[in-house]
Coordinates of C-alpha atoms and ligand atoms in Angstrom, one line a residue:
X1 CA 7.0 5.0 -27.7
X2 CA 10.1 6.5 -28.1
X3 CA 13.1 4.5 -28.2
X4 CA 15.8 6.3 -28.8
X5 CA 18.3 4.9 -26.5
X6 CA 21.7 4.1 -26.6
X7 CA 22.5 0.6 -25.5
X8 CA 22.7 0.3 -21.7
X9 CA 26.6 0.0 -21.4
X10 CA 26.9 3.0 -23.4
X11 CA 25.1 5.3 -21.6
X12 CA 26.3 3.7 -18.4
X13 CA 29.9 4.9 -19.9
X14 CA 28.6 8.0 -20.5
X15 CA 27.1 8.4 -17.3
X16 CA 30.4 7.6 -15.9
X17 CA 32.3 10.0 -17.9
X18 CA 30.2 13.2 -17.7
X19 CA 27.6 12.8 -15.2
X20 CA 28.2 13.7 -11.6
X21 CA 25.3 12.6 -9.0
X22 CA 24.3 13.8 -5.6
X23 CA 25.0 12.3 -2.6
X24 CA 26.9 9.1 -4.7
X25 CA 30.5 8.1 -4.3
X26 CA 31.1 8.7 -7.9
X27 CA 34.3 6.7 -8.6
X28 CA 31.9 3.5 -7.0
X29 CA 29.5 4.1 -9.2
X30 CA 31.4 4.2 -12.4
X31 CA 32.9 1.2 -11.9
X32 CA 29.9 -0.3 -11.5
X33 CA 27.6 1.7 -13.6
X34 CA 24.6 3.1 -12.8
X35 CA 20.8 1.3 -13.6
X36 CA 19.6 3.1 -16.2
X37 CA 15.6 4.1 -15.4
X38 CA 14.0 4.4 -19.3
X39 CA 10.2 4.9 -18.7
X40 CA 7.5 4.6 -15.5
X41 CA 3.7 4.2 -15.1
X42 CA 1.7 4.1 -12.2
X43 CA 3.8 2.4 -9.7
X44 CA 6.5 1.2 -12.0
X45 CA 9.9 2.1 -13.4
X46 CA 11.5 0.4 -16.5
X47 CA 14.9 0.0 -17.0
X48 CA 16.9 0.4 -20.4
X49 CA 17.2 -3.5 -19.8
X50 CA 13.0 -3.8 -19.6
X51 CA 12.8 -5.1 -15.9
X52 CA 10.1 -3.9 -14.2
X53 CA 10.7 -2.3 -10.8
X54 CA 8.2 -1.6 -8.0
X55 CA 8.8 1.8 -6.8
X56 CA 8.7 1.0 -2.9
X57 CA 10.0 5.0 -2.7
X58 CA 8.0 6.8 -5.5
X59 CA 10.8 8.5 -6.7
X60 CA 12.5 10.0 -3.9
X61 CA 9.1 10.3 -1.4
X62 CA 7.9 12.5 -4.5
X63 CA 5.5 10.9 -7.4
X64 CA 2.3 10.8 -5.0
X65 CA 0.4 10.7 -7.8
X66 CA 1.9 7.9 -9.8
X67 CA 4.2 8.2 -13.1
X68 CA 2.4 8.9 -16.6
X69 CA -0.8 10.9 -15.7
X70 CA -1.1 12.4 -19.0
X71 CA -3.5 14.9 -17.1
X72 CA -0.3 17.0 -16.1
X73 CA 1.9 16.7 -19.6
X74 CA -1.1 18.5 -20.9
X75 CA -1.3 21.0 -18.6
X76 CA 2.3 22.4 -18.6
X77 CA 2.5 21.9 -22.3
X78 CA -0.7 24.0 -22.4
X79 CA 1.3 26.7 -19.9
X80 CA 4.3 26.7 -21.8
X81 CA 1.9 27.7 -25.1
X82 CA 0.3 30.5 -23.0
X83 CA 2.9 31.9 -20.7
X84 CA 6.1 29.6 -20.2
X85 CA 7.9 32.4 -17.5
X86 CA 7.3 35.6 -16.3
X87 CA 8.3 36.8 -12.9
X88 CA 6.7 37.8 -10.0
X89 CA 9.5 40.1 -8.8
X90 CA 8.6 43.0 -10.5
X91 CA 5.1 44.4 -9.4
X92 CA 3.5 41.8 -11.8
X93 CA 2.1 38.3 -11.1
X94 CA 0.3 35.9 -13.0
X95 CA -3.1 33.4 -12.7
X96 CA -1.0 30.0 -12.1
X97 CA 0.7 31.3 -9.3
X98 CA -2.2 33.1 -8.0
X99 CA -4.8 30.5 -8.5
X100 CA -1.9 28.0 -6.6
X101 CA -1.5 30.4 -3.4
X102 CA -5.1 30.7 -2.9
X103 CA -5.5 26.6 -3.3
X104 CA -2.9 26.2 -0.8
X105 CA -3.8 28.7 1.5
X106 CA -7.3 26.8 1.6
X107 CA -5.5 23.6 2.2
X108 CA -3.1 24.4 4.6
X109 CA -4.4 24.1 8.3
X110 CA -5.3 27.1 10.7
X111 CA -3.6 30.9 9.6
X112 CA -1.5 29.5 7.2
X113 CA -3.0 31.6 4.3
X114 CA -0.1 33.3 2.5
X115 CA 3.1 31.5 0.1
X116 CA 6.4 32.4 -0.7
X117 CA 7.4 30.3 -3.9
X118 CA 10.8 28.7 -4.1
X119 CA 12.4 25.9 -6.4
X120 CA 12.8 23.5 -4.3
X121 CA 12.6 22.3 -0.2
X122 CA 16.3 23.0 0.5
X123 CA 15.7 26.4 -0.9
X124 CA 12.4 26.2 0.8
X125 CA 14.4 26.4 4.4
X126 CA 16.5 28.9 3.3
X127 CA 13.8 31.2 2.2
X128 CA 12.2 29.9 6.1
X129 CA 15.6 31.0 7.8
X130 CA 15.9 34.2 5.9
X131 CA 12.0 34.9 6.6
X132 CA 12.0 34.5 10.5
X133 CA 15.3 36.3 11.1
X134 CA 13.4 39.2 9.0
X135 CA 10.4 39.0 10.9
X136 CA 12.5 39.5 14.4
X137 CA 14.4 42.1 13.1
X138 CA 11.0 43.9 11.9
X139 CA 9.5 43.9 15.0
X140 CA 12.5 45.0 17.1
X141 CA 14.3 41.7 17.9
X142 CA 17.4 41.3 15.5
X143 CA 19.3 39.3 18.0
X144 CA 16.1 36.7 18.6
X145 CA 18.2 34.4 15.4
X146 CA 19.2 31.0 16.6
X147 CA 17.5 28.4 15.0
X148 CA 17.0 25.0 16.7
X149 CA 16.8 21.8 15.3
X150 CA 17.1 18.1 15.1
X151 CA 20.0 15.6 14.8
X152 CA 19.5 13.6 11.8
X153 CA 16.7 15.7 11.0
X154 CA 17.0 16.6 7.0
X155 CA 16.0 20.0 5.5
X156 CA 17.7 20.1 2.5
X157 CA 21.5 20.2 1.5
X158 CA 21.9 24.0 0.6
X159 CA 23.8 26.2 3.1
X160 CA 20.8 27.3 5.1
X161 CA 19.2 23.8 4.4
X162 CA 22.4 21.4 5.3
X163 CA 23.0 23.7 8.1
X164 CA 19.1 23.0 9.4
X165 CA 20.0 19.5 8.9
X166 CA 21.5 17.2 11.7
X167 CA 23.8 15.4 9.4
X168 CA 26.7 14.9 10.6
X169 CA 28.3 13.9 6.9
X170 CA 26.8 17.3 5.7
X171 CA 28.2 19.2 8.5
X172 CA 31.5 17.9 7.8
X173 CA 31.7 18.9 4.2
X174 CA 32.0 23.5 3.7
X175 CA 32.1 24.8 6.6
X176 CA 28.3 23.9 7.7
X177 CA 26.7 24.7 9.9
X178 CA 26.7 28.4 9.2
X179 CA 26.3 30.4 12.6
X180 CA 23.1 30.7 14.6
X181 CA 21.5 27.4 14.4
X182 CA 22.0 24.4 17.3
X183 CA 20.6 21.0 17.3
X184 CA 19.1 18.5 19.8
X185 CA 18.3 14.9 19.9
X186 CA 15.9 13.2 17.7
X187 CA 12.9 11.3 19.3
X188 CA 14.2 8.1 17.9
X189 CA 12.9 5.7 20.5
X190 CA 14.7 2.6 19.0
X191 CA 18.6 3.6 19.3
X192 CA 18.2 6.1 21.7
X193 CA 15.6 5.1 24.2
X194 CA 17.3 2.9 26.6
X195 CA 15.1 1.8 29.1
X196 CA 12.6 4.4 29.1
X197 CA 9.0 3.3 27.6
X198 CA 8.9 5.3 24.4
X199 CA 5.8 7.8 25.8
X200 CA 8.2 9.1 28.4
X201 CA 10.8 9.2 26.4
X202 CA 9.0 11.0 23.8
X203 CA 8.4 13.9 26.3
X204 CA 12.0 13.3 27.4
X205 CA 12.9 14.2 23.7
X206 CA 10.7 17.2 23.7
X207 CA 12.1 18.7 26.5
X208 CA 15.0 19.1 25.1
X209 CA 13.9 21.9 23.3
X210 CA 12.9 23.7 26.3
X211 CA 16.4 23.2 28.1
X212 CA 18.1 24.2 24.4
X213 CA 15.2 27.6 24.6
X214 CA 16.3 28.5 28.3
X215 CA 20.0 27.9 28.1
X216 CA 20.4 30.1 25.0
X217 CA 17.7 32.8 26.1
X218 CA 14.3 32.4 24.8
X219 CA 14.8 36.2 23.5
X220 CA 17.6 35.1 21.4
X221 CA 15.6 31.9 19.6
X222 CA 13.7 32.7 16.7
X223 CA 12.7 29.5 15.6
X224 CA 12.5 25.4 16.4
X225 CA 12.3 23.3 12.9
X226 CA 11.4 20.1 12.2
X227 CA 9.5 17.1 10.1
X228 CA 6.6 15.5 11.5
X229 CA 8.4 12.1 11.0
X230 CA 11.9 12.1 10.1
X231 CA 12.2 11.2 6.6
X232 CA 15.9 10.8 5.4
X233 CA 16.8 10.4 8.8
X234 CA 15.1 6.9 8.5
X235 CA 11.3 7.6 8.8
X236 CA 11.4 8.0 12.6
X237 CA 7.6 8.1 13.7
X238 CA 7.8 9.7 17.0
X239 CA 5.8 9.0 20.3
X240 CA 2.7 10.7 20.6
X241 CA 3.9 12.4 23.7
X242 CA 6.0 14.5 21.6
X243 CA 4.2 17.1 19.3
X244 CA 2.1 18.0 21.8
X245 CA 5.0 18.9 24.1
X246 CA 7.1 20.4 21.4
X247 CA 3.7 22.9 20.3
X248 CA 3.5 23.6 24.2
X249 CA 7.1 24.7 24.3
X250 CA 6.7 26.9 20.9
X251 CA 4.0 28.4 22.2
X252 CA 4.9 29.1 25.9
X253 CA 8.5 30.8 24.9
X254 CA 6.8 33.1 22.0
X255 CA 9.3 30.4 19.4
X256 CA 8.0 30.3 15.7
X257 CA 7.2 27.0 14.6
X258 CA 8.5 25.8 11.4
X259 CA 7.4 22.0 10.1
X260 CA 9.2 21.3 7.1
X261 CA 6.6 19.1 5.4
X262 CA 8.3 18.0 2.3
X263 CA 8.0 14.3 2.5
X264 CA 5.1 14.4 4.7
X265 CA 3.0 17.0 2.8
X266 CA 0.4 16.1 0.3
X267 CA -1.3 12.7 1.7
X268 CA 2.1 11.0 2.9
X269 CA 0.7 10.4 6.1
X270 CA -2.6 10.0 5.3
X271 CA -4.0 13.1 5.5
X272 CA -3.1 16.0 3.5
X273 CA -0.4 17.4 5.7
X274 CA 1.5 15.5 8.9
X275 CA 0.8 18.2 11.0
X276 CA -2.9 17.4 10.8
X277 CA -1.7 13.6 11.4
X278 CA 0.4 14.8 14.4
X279 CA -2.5 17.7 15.7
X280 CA 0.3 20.3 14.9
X281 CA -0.2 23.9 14.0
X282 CA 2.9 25.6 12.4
X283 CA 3.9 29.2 11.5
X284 CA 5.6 28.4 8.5
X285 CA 5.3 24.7 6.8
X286 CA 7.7 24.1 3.9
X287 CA 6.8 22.0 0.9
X288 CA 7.8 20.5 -2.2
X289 CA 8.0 17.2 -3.8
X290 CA 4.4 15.9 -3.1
X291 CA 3.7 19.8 -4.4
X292 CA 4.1 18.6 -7.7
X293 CA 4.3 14.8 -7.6
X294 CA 7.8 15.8 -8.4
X295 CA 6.4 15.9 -12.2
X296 CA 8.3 19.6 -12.1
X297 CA 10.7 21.2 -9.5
X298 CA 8.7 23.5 -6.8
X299 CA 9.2 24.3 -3.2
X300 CA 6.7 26.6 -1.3
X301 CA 7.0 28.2 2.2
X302 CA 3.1 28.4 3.7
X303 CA 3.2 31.2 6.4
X304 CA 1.2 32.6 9.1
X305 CA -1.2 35.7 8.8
X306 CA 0.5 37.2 11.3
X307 CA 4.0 36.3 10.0
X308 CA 2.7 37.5 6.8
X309 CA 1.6 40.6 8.2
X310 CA 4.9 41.8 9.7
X311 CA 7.0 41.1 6.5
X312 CA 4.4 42.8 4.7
X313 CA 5.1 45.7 6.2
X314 CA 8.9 45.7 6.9
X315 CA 11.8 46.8 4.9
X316 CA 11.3 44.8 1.8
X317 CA 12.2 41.4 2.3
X318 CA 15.3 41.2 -0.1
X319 CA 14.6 37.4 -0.6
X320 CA 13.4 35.5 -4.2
X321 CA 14.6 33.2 -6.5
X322 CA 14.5 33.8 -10.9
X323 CA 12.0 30.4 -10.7
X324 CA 10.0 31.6 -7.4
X325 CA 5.9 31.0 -8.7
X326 CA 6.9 29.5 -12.0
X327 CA 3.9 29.3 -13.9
X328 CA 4.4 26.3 -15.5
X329 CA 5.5 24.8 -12.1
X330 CA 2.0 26.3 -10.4
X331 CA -0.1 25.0 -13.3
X332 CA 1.2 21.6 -12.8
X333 CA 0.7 22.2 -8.9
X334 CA -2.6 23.3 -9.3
X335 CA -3.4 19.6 -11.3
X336 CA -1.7 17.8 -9.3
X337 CA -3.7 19.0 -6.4
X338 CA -6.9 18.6 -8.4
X339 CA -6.3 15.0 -8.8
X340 CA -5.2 14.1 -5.2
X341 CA -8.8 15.5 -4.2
X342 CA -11.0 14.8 -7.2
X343 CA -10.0 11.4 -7.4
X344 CA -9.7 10.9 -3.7
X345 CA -6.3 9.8 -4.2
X346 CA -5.5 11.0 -0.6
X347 CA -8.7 9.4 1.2
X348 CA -8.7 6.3 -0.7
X349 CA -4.7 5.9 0.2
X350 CA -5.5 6.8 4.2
X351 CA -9.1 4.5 4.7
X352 CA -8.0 1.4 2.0
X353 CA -4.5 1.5 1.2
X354 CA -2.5 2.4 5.1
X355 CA -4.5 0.1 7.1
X356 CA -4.0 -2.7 4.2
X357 CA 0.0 -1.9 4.4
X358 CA 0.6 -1.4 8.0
X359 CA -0.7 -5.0 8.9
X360 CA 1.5 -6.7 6.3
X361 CA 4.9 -4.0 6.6
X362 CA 4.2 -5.0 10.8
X363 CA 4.2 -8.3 10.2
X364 CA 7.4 -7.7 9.0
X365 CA 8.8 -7.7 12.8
X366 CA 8.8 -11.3 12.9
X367 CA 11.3 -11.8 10.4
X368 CA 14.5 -13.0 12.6
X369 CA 16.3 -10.0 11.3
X370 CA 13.8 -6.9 12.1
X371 CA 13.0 -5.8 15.5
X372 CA 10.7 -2.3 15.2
X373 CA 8.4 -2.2 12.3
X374 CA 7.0 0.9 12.0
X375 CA 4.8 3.1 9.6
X376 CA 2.3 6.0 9.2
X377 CA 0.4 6.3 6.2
X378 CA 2.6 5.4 3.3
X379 CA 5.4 5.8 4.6
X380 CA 7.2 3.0 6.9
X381 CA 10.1 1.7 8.3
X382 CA 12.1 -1.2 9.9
X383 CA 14.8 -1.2 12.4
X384 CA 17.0 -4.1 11.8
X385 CA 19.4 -6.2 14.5
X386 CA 20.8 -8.8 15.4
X387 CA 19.1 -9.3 18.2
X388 CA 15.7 -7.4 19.2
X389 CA 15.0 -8.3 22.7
X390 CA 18.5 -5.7 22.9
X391 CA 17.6 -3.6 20.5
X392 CA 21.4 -3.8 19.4
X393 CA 23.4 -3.2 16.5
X394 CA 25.1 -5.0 14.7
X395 CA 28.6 -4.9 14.8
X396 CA 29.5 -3.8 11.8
X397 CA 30.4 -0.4 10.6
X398 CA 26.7 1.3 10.4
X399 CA 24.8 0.9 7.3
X400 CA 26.6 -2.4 5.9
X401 CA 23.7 -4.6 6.6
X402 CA 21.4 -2.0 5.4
X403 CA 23.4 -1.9 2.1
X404 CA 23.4 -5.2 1.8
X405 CA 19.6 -5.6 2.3
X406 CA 19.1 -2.3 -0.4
X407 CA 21.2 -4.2 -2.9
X408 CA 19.1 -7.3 -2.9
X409 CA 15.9 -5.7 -3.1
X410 CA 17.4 -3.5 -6.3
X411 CA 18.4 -7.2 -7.3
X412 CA 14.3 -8.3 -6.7
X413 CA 13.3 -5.2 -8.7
X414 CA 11.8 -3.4 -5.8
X415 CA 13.0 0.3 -4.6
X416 CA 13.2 0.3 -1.1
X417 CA 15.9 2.3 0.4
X418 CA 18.4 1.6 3.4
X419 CA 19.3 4.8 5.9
X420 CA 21.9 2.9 8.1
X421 CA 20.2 0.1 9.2
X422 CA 17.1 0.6 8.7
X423 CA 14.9 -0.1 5.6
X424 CA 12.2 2.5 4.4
X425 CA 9.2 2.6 1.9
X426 CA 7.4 5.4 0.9
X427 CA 5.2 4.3 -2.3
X428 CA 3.0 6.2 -4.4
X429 CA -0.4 6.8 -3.0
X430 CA -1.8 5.4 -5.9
X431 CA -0.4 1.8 -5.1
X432 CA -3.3 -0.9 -5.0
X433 CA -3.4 -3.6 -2.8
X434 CA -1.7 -6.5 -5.3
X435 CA 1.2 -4.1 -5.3
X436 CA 1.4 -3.8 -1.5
X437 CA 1.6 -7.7 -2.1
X438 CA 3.8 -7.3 -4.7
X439 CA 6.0 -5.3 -2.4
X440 CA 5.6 -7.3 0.6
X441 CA 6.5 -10.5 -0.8
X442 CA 9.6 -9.0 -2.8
X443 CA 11.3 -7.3 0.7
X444 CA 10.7 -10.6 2.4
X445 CA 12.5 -12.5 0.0
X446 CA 15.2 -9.3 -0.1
X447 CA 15.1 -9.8 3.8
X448 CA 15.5 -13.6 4.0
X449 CA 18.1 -13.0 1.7
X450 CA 20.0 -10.4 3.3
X451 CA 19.8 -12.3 6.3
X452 CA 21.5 -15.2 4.6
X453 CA 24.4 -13.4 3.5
X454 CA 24.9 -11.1 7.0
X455 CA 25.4 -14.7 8.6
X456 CA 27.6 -16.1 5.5
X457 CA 29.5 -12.8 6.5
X458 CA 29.9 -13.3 10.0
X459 CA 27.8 -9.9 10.6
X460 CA 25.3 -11.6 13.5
X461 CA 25.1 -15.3 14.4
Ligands
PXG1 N1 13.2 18.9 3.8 C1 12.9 17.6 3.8 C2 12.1 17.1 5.0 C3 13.3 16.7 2.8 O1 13.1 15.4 2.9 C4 14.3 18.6 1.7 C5 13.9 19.4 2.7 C6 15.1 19.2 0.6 O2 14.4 19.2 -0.6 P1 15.1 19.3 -2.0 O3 13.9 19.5 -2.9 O4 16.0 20.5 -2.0 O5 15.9 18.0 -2.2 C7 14.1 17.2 1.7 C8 14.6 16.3 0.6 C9 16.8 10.7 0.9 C10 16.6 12.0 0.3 O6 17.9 10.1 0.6 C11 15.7 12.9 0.9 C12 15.5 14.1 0.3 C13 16.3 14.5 -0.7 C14 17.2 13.7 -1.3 C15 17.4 12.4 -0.7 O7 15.9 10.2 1.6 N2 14.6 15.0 0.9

């Protein structure tokens, strides 16, 4: 083992002094200091301090696999030994990143046989922007550009990516969204359903797309994007009324369809993609994380034959990133892909793992404090409030119960996340059924105690 650290207080200082971290109000977390994560296996983290954690979020919806498979050290040190870069810019390419577009192109579902390597999902989307404005322009239609998407959808927090995004912090922060792309409402039955009964509201949601298509012109759209369930927008499962719908619109105004499968990719919702959950059949699907169990950085944009075809034989697409097919990224790719299928990480998670889960994580709902339970493979959610017959909020600024709820489950060593007020898992596919246990037990106690304190704090009676 190597134990080379510093003593937690020092590297929390020096954390604080030279390290800045996304999406973190850094002069809060200084003075606090941040938990120091030393060292993970399986499902579990270790901090500098030795407490075990339960990863309730593998990572950040990434480490599908699990922490420490040796299986995919080996293989990128092996890479690194053979060829640790070359480019595919240049007329050349090389076996990783050749053997990894074929694998995925035999994955994917329907005529989704060709990949365009990126480095990550928000430069995933851009490459997804870029690529269907190109493909419009080739064949005659520069001004078919808008791009419609979701509020509180997530695609990333680059310009094209934050811009994709419905987040309204993001939006407020550089001059986002850049021109050309228009949002709609999310199908988040919950907050936003009223009295509508969630199938008809589901289609409700849907049609907004079509209203958004014919009020702009549907030769000006290019594109609709969006996740099969909303991850960073609080894992919101939509009706079942509303794929269908959305695919009908697509195909009926001649709109590309592009599912950003990042989180939902790779066995998050039980199968290998969510469109195969949700009976969806994109144009382009964009992935990362899962890609790679998040062992190494890689995004990839799976296209269409037909999409393929056109940008194949257009101007040349001037699009690509130094790291685009990285050979040691593809290599760990290609393992990482070997083990979710040889092992049948990915059927053992959807047939044992899911239904084992989703009766405890439902039973959730009769906590005093959580009114929808929700969840879809491995990854779930709960709404909480102060009262569920209303499905109403809580009075309080957005998020402060939430917070409250995330800080004593980091308090009961288990990762599991707040967006507002809801709570969200996401665990590695490899958890067993004593860790669901494990899990369970520690975000009741994180609930009941939660609870306690919103009422010590006059937050709900
Ligand atoms: N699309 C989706 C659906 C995502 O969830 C991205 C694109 C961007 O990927 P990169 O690799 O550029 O981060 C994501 C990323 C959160 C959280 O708080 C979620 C993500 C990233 C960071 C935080 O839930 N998802």
């Amino acid at each position: 083992m190597r134990e080379n650290q510093l003593p937690t207080a020092e590297l929390q200082a020096l954390d604080a002094a030279h390290h800045m971290h996304p999406f973190t109000d850094g002069a809060a977390l200084n003075r606090k200091g941040a938990r120091i994560i030393t060292r993970a296996k399986g499902v579990w983290l270790t901090d500098s301090e030795g407490e075990e954690i339960l990863d309730g979020m593998a990572g950040l919806w990434c480490v599908n696999v699990g922490y420490g498979r040796e299986e995919l050290a080996e293989v990128a040190a092996a890479q690194m030994r053979d060829l640790a870069f070359y480019n595919t810019f240049f007329q050349t390419s090389h076996p990783p990143a050749i053997k990894l577009a074929k694998r995925l192109a035999d994955l994917a579902p329907g005529p989704l046989n060709h990949v365009f390597f990126n480095g990550s999902g928000s430069d995933s989307n851009d490459t997804n922007l870029r690529m269907v404005r190109h493909y419009w322009a080739a064949l005659g239609k520069p001004e078919k550009s808008v791009v419609i998407s979701r509020w509180n959808g997530y695609h990333g927090s680059t310009m094209g990516g934050g811009s994709l995004g419905g987040m309204k912090g993001i939006h407020a922060q550089g001059g986002l969204p850049i021109p050309g792309i228009t949002h709609i409402d999310q199908p988040d039955w919950w907050s936003e359903g009223g009295d509508m009964a969630p199938e008809e509201f589901g289609l409700a949601r849907a049609r907004l797309l079509e209203r958004k298509i014919l009020e702009i012109g549907a030769d000006k759209v290019a594109a609709f994007i969006a996740e099969p369930v909303q991850g960073a927008g609080g894992v919101i499962i939509p009706p079942a009324t509303y794929w269908p719908e959305i695919q009908r619109i697509c195909r009926e105004y001649g709109i590309l369809l592009i599912v950003d499968e990042v989180i939902t990719g790779f066995g998050r919702t039980g199968n290998w993609f969510g469109s195969e959950t949700f009976g969806i059949q994109p144009d382009i699907m964009t992935c990362a994380k899962g890609l790679t169990s998040g062992y190494i950085p890689m995004g990839a944009s799976l296209v269409s034959d037909q999409i393929a075809e056109v940008i194949n034989n257009a101007d040349e697409f001037a699009h690509g990133y130094t790291y685009s097919g990285h050979p040691v990224a593809a290599a760990v790719a290609l393992e990482n892909l070997r083990l979710l299928d040889e092992e049948g990480i990915i059927d053992r998670a959807r047939a044992e793992i899911a239904p084992y889960l989703k009766a405890q994580w439902e039973a959730l709902a009769d906590h005093p404090m959580v009114g929808e339970a929700k969840i879809v493979g491995l990854m779930g959610s709960i709404a909480l409030t102060p009262d569920k017959a209303a499905r109403a909020k809580f009075a309080a600024k957005e998020g402060t119960v939430g917070y409250i709820c995330r800080e004593r489950c980091f308090a009961n060593n288990l990762i599991m996340r707040h967006v507002g007020d809801r709570m969200i898992i996401s665990p590695p596919l490899v958890i067993s059924k004593d860790e669901v246990d494990i899990l369970i037990a520690r975000a009741r106690k994180s609930l009941d105690e939660g609870h306690a304190k919103a009422k010590a704090e006059g937050l709900m009676a």
